[in-house]
mmCIF file with all atom_site columns, C-alpha atoms and ligand atoms in Angstrom:
data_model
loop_
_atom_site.group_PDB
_atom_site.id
_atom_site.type_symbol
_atom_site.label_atom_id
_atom_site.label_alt_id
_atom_site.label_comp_id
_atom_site.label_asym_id
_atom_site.label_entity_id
_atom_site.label_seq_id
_atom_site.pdbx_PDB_ins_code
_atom_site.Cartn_x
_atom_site.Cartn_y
_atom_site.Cartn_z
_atom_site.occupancy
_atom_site.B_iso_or_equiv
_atom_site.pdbx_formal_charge
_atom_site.auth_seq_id
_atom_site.auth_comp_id
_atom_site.auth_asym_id
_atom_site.auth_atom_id
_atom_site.pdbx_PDB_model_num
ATOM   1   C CA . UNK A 1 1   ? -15.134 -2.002  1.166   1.00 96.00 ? 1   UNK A CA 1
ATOM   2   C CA . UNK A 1 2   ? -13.738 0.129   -1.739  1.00 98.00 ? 2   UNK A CA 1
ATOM   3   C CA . UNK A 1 3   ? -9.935  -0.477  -2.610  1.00 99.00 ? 3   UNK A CA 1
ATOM   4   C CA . UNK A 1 4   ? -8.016  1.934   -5.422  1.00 99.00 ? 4   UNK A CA 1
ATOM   5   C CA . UNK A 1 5   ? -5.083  0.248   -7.324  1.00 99.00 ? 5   UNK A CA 1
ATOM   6   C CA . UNK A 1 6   ? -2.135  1.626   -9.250  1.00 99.00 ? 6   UNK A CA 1
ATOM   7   C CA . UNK A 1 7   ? 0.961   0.515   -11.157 1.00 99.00 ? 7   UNK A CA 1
ATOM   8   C CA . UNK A 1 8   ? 3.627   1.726   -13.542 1.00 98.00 ? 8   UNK A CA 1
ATOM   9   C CA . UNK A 1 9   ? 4.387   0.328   -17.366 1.00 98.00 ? 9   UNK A CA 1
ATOM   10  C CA . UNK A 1 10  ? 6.018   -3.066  -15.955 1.00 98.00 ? 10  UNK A CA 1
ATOM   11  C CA . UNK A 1 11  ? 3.264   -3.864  -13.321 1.00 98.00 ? 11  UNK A CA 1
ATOM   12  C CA . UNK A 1 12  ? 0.283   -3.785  -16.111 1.00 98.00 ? 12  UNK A CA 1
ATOM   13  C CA . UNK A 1 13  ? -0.236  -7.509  -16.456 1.00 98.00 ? 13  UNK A CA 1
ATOM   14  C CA . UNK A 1 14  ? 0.041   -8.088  -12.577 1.00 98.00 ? 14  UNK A CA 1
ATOM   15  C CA . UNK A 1 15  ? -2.735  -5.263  -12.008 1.00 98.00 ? 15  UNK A CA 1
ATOM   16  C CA . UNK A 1 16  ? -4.984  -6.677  -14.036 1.00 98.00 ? 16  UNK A CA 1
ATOM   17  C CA . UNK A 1 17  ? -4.625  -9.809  -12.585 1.00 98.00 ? 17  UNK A CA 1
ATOM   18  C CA . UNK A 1 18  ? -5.065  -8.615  -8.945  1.00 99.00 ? 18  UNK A CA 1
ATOM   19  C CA . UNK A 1 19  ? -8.211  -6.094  -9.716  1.00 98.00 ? 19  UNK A CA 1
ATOM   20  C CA . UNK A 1 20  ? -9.704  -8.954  -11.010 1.00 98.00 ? 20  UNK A CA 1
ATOM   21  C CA . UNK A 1 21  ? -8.936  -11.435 -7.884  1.00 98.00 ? 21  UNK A CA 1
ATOM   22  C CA . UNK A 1 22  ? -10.166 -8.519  -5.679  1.00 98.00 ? 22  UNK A CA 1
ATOM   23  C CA . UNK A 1 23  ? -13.612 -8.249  -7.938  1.00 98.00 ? 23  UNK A CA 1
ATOM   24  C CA . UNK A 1 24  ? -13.906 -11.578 -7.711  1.00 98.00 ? 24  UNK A CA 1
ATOM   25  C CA . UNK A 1 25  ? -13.893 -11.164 -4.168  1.00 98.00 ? 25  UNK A CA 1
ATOM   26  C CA . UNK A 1 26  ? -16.697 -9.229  -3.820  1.00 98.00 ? 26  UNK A CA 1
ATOM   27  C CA . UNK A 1 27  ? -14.882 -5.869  -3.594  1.00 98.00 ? 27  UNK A CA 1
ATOM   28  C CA . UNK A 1 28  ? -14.773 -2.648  -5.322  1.00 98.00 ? 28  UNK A CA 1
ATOM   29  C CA . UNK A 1 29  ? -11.455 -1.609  -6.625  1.00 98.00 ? 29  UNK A CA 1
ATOM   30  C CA . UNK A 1 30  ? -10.937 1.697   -8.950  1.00 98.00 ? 30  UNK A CA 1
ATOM   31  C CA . UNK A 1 31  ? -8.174  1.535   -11.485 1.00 98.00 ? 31  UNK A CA 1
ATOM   32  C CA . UNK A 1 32  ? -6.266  4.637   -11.601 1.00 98.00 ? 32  UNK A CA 1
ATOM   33  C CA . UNK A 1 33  ? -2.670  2.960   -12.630 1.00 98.00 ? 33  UNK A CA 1
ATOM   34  C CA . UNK A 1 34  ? -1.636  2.979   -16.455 1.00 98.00 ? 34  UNK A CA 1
ATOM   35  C CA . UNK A 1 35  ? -3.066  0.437   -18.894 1.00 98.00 ? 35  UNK A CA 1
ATOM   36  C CA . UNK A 1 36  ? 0.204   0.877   -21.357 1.00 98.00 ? 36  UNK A CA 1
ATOM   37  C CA . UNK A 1 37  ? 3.380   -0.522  -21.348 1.00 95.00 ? 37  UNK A CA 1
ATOM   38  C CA . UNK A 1 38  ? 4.350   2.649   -22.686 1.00 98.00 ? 38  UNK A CA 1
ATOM   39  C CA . UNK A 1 39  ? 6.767   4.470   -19.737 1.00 98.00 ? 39  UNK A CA 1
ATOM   40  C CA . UNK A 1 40  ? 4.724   6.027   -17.176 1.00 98.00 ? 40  UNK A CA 1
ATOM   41  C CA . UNK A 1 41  ? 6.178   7.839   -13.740 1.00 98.00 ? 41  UNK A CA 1
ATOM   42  C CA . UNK A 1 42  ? 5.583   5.854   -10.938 1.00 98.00 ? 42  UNK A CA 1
ATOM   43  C CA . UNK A 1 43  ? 5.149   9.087   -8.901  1.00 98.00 ? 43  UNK A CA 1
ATOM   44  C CA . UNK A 1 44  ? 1.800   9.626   -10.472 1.00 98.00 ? 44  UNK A CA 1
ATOM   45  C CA . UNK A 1 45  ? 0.307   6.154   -9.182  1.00 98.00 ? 45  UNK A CA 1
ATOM   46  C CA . UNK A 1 46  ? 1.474   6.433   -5.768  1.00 99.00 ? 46  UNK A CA 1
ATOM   47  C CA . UNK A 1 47  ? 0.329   10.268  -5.524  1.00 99.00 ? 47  UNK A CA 1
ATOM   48  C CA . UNK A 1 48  ? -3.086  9.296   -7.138  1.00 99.00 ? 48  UNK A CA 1
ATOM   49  C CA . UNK A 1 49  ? -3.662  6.308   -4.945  1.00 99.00 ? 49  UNK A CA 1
ATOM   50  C CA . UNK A 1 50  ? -2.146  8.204   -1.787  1.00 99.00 ? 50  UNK A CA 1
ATOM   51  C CA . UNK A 1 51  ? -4.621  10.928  -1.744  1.00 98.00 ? 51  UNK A CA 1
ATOM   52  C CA . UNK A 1 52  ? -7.615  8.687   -2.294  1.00 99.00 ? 52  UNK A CA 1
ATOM   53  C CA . UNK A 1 53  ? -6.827  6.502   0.709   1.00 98.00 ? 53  UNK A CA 1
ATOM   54  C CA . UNK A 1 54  ? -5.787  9.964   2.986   1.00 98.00 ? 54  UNK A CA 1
ATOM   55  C CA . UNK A 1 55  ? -9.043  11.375  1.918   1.00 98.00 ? 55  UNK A CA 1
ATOM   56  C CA . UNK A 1 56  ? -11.252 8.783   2.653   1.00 98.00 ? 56  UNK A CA 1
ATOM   57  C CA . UNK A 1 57  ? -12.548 7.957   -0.653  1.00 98.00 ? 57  UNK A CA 1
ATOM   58  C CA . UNK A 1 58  ? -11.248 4.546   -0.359  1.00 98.00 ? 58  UNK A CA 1
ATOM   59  C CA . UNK A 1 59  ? -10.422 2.713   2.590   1.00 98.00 ? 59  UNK A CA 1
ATOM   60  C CA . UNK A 1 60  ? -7.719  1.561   0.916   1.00 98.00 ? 60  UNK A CA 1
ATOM   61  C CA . UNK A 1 61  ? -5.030  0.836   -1.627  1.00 99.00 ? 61  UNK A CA 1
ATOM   62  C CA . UNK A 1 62  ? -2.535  -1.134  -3.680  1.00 99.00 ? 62  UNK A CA 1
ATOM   63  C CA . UNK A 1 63  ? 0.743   -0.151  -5.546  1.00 99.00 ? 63  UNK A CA 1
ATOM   64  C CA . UNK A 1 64  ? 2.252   -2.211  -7.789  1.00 99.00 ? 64  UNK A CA 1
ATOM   65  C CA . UNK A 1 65  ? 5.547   -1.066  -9.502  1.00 98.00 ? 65  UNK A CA 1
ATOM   66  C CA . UNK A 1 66  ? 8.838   -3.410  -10.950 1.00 98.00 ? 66  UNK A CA 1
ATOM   67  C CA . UNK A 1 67  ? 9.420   -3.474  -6.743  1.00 98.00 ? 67  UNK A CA 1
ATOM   68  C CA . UNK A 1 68  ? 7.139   -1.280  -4.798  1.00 98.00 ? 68  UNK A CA 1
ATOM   69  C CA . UNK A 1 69  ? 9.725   0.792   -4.012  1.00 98.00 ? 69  UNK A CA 1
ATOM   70  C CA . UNK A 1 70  ? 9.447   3.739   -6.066  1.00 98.00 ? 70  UNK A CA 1
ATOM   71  C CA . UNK A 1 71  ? 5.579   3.682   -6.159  1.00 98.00 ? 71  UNK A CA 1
ATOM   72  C CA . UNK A 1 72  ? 5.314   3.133   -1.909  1.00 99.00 ? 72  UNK A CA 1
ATOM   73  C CA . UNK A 1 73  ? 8.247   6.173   -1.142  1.00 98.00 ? 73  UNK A CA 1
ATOM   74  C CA . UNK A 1 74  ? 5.609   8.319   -3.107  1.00 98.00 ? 74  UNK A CA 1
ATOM   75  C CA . UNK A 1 75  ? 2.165   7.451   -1.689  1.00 99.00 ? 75  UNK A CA 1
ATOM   76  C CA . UNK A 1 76  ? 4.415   7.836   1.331   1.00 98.00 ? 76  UNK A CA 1
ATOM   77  C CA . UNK A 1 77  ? 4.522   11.952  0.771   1.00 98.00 ? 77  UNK A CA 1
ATOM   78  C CA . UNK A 1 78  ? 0.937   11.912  0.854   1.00 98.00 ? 78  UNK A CA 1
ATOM   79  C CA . UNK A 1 79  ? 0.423   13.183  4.726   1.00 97.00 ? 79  UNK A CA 1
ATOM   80  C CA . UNK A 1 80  ? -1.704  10.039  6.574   1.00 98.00 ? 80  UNK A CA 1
ATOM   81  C CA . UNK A 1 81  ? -0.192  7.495   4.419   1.00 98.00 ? 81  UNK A CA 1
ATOM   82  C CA . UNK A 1 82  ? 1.139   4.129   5.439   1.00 98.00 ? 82  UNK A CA 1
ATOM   83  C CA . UNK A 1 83  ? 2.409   2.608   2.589   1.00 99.00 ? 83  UNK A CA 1
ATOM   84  C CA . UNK A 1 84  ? 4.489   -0.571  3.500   1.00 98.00 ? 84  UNK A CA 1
ATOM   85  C CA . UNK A 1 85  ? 5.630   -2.480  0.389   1.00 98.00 ? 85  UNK A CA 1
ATOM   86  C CA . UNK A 1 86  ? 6.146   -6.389  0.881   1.00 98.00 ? 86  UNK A CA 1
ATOM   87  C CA . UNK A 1 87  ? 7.388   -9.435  -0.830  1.00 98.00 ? 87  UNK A CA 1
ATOM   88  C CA . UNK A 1 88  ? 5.965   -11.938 1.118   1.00 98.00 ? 88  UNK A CA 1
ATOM   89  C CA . UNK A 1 89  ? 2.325   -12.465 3.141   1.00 98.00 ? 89  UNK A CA 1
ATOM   90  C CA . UNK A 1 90  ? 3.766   -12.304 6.814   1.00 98.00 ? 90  UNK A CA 1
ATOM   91  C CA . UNK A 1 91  ? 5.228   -8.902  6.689   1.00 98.00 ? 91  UNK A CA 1
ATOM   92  C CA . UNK A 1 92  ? 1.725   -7.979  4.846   1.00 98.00 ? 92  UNK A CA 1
ATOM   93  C CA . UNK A 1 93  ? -0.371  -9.235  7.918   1.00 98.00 ? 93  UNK A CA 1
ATOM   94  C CA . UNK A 1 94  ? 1.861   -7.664  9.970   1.00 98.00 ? 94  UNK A CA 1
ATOM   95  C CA . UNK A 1 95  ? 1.776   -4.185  8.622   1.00 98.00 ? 95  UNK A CA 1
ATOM   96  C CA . UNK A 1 96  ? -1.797  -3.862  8.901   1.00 98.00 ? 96  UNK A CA 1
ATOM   97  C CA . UNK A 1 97  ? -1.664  -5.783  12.672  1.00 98.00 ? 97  UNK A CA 1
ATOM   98  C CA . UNK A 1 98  ? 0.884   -3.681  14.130  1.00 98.00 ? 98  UNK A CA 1
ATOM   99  C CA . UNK A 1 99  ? 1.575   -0.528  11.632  1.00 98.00 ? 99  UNK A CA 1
ATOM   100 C CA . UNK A 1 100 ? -2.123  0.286   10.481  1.00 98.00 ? 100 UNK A CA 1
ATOM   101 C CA . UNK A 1 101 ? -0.396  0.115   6.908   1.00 98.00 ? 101 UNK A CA 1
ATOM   102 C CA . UNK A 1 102 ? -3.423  1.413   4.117   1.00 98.00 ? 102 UNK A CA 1
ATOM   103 C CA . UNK A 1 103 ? -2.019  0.876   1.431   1.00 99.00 ? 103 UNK A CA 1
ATOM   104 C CA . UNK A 1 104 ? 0.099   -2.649  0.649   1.00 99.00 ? 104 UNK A CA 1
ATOM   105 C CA . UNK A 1 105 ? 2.755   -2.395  -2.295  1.00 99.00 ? 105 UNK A CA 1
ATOM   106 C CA . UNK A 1 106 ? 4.575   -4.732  -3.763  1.00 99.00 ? 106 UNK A CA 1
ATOM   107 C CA . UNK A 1 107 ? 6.906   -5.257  -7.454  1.00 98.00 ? 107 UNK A CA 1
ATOM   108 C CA . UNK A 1 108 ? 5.945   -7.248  -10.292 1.00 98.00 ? 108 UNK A CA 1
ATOM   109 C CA . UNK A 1 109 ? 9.850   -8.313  -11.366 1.00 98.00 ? 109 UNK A CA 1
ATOM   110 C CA . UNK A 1 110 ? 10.398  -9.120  -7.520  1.00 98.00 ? 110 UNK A CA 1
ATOM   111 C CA . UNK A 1 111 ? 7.496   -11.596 -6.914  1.00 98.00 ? 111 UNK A CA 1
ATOM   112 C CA . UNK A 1 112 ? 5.105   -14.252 -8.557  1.00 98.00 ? 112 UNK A CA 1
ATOM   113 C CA . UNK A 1 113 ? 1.415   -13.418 -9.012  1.00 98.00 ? 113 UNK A CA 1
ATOM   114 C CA . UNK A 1 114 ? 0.356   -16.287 -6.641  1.00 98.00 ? 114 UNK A CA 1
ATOM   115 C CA . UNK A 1 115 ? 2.399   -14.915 -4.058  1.00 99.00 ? 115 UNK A CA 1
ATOM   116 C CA . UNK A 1 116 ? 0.646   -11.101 -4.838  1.00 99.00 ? 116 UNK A CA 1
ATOM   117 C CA . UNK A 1 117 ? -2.600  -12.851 -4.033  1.00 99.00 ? 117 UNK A CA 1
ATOM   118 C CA . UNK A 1 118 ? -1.648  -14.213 -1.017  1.00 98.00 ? 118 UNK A CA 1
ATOM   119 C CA . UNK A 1 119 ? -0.110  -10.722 0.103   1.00 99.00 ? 119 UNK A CA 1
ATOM   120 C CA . UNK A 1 120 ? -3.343  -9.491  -0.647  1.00 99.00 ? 120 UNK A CA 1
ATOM   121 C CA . UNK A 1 121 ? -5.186  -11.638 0.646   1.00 98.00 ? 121 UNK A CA 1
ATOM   122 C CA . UNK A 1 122 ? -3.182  -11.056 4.462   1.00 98.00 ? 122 UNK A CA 1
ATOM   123 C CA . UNK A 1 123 ? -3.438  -7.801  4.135   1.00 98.00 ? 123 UNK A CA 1
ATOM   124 C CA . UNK A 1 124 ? -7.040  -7.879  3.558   1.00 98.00 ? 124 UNK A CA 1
ATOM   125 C CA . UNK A 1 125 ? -7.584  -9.995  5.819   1.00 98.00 ? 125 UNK A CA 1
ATOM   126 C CA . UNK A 1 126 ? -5.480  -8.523  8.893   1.00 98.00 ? 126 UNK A CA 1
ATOM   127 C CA . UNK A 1 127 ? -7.055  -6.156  11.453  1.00 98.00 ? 127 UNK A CA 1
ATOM   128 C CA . UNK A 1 128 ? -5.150  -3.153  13.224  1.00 98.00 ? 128 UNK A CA 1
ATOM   129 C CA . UNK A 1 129 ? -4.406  -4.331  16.592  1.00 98.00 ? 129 UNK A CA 1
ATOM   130 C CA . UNK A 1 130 ? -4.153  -0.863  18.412  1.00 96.00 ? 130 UNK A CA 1
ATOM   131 C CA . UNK A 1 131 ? -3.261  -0.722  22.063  1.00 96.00 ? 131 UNK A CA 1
ATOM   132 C CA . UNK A 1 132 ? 0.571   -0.779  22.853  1.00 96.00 ? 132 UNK A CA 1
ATOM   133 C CA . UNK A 1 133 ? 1.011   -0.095  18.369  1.00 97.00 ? 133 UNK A CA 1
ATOM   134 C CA . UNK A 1 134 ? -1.423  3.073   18.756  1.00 97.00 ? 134 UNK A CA 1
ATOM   135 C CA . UNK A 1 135 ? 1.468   4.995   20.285  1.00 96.00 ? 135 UNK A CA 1
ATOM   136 C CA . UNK A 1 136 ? 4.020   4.415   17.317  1.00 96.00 ? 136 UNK A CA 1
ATOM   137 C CA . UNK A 1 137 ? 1.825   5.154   14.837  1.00 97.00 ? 137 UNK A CA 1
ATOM   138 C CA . UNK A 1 138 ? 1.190   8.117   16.190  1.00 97.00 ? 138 UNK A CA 1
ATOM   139 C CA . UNK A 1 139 ? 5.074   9.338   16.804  1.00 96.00 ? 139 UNK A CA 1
ATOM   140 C CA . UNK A 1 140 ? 5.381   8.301   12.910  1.00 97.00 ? 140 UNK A CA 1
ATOM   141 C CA . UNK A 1 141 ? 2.266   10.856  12.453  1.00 97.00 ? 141 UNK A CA 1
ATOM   142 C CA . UNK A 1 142 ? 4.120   13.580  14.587  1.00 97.00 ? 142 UNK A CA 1
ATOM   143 C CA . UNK A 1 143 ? 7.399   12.599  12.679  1.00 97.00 ? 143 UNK A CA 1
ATOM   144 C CA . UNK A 1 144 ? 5.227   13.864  9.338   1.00 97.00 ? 144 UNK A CA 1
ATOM   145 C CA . UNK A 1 145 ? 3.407   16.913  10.811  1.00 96.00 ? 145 UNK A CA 1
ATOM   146 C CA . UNK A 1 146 ? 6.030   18.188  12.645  1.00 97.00 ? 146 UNK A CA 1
ATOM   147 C CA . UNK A 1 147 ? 9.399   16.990  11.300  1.00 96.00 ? 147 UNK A CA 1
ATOM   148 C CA . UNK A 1 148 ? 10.200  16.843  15.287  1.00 96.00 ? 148 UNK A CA 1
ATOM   149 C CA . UNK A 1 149 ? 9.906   13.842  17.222  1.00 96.00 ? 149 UNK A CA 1
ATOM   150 C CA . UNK A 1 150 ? 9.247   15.242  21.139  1.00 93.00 ? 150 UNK A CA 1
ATOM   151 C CA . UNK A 1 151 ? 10.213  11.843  22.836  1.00 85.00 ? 151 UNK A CA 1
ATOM   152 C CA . UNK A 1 152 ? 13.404  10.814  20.222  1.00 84.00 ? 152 UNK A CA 1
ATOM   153 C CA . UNK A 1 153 ? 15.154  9.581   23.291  1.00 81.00 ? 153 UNK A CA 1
ATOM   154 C CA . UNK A 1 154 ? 12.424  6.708   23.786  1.00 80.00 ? 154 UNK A CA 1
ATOM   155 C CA . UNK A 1 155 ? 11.761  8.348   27.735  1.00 60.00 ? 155 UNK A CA 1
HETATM 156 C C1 . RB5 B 2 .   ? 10.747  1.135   -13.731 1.00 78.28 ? 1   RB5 B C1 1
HETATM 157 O O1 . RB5 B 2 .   ? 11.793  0.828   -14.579 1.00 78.28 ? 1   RB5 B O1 1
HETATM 158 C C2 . RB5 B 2 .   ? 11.124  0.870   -12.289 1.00 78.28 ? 1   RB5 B C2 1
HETATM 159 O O2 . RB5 B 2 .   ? 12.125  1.752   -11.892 1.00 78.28 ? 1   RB5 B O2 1
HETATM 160 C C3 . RB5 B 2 .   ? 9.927   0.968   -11.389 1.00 78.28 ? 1   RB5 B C3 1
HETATM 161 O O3 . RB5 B 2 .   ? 8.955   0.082   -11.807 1.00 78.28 ? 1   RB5 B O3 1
HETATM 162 C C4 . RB5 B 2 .   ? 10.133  0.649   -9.915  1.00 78.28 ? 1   RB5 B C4 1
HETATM 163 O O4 . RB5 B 2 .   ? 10.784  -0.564  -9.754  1.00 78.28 ? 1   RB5 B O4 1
HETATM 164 C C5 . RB5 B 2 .   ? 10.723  1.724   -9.108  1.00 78.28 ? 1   RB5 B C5 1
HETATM 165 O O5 . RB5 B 2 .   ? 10.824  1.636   -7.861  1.00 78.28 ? 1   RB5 B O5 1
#
């Protein structure tokens, strides 16, 4: 498995401390976040990180920003992107279980770094369940392409 990771200026310490839990691990994570506090656009992490995982040149990814949010509604632009951001470990099982989610964010003022590892380590360890969830994730797909949704009435 090959994971790529990026943050902004306040999520520096936090990165570091998750590629390393993730190396440690056994996996292969690229860094291509900032390693400066100095300002740096979220945008630019999520985008980066976004097109790796829609590509296929990771199977998948983590955002860190002060609270995922910025850094998650970008990788979201990136078409095939699932980018669920999380602040605790059941909604981080869940997104992969039920929403296919490939990339897990979270924010570095929000939570603790013990709770980021155990995000992580959910989301890691989670498997897409398919089946009935197959469906949704593919009117969320036709939502993107599209920008119509041909069943919006739930018939
Ligand atoms: C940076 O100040 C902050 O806005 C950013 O880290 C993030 O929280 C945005 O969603």
């Amino acid at each position: 498995m090959k994971l790529a990771i990026g943050n902004d200026h306040v999520a520096v310490q936090m990165k570091n401390e998750i590629m390393e839990y993730v190396r440690n691990k056994g996996i292969e994570i690229i860094n291509v976040g900032t390693d400066s506090e100095e300002r740096f656009n979220y945008p630019v992490s999520g985008y980066r990180v976004g097109k790796m995982v829609a590509s296929g040149e990771v199977d998948g990814g983590i955002l860190i920003c002060g609270t995922g949010v910025g850094i998650s509604l970008a990788a979201n632009k990136v078409h095939g992107v699932r980018a669920c951001v999380c602040s605790e470990p059941y909604s981080a099982k869940l997104s992969k279980q039920h929403n296919n989610s490939n990339i897990i964010a979270f924010g570095s003022r929000v939570i603790g770094i013990e709770t980021a590892k155990m995000i992580v380590d959910e989301w890691l360890n989670a498997q897409y369940e398919g089946g009935r969830h197959q469906k949704r994730i593919d009117m969320i797909a036709e939502i993107e392409e599209t920008q119509n949704l041909s069943d919006a009435d739930n018939e």
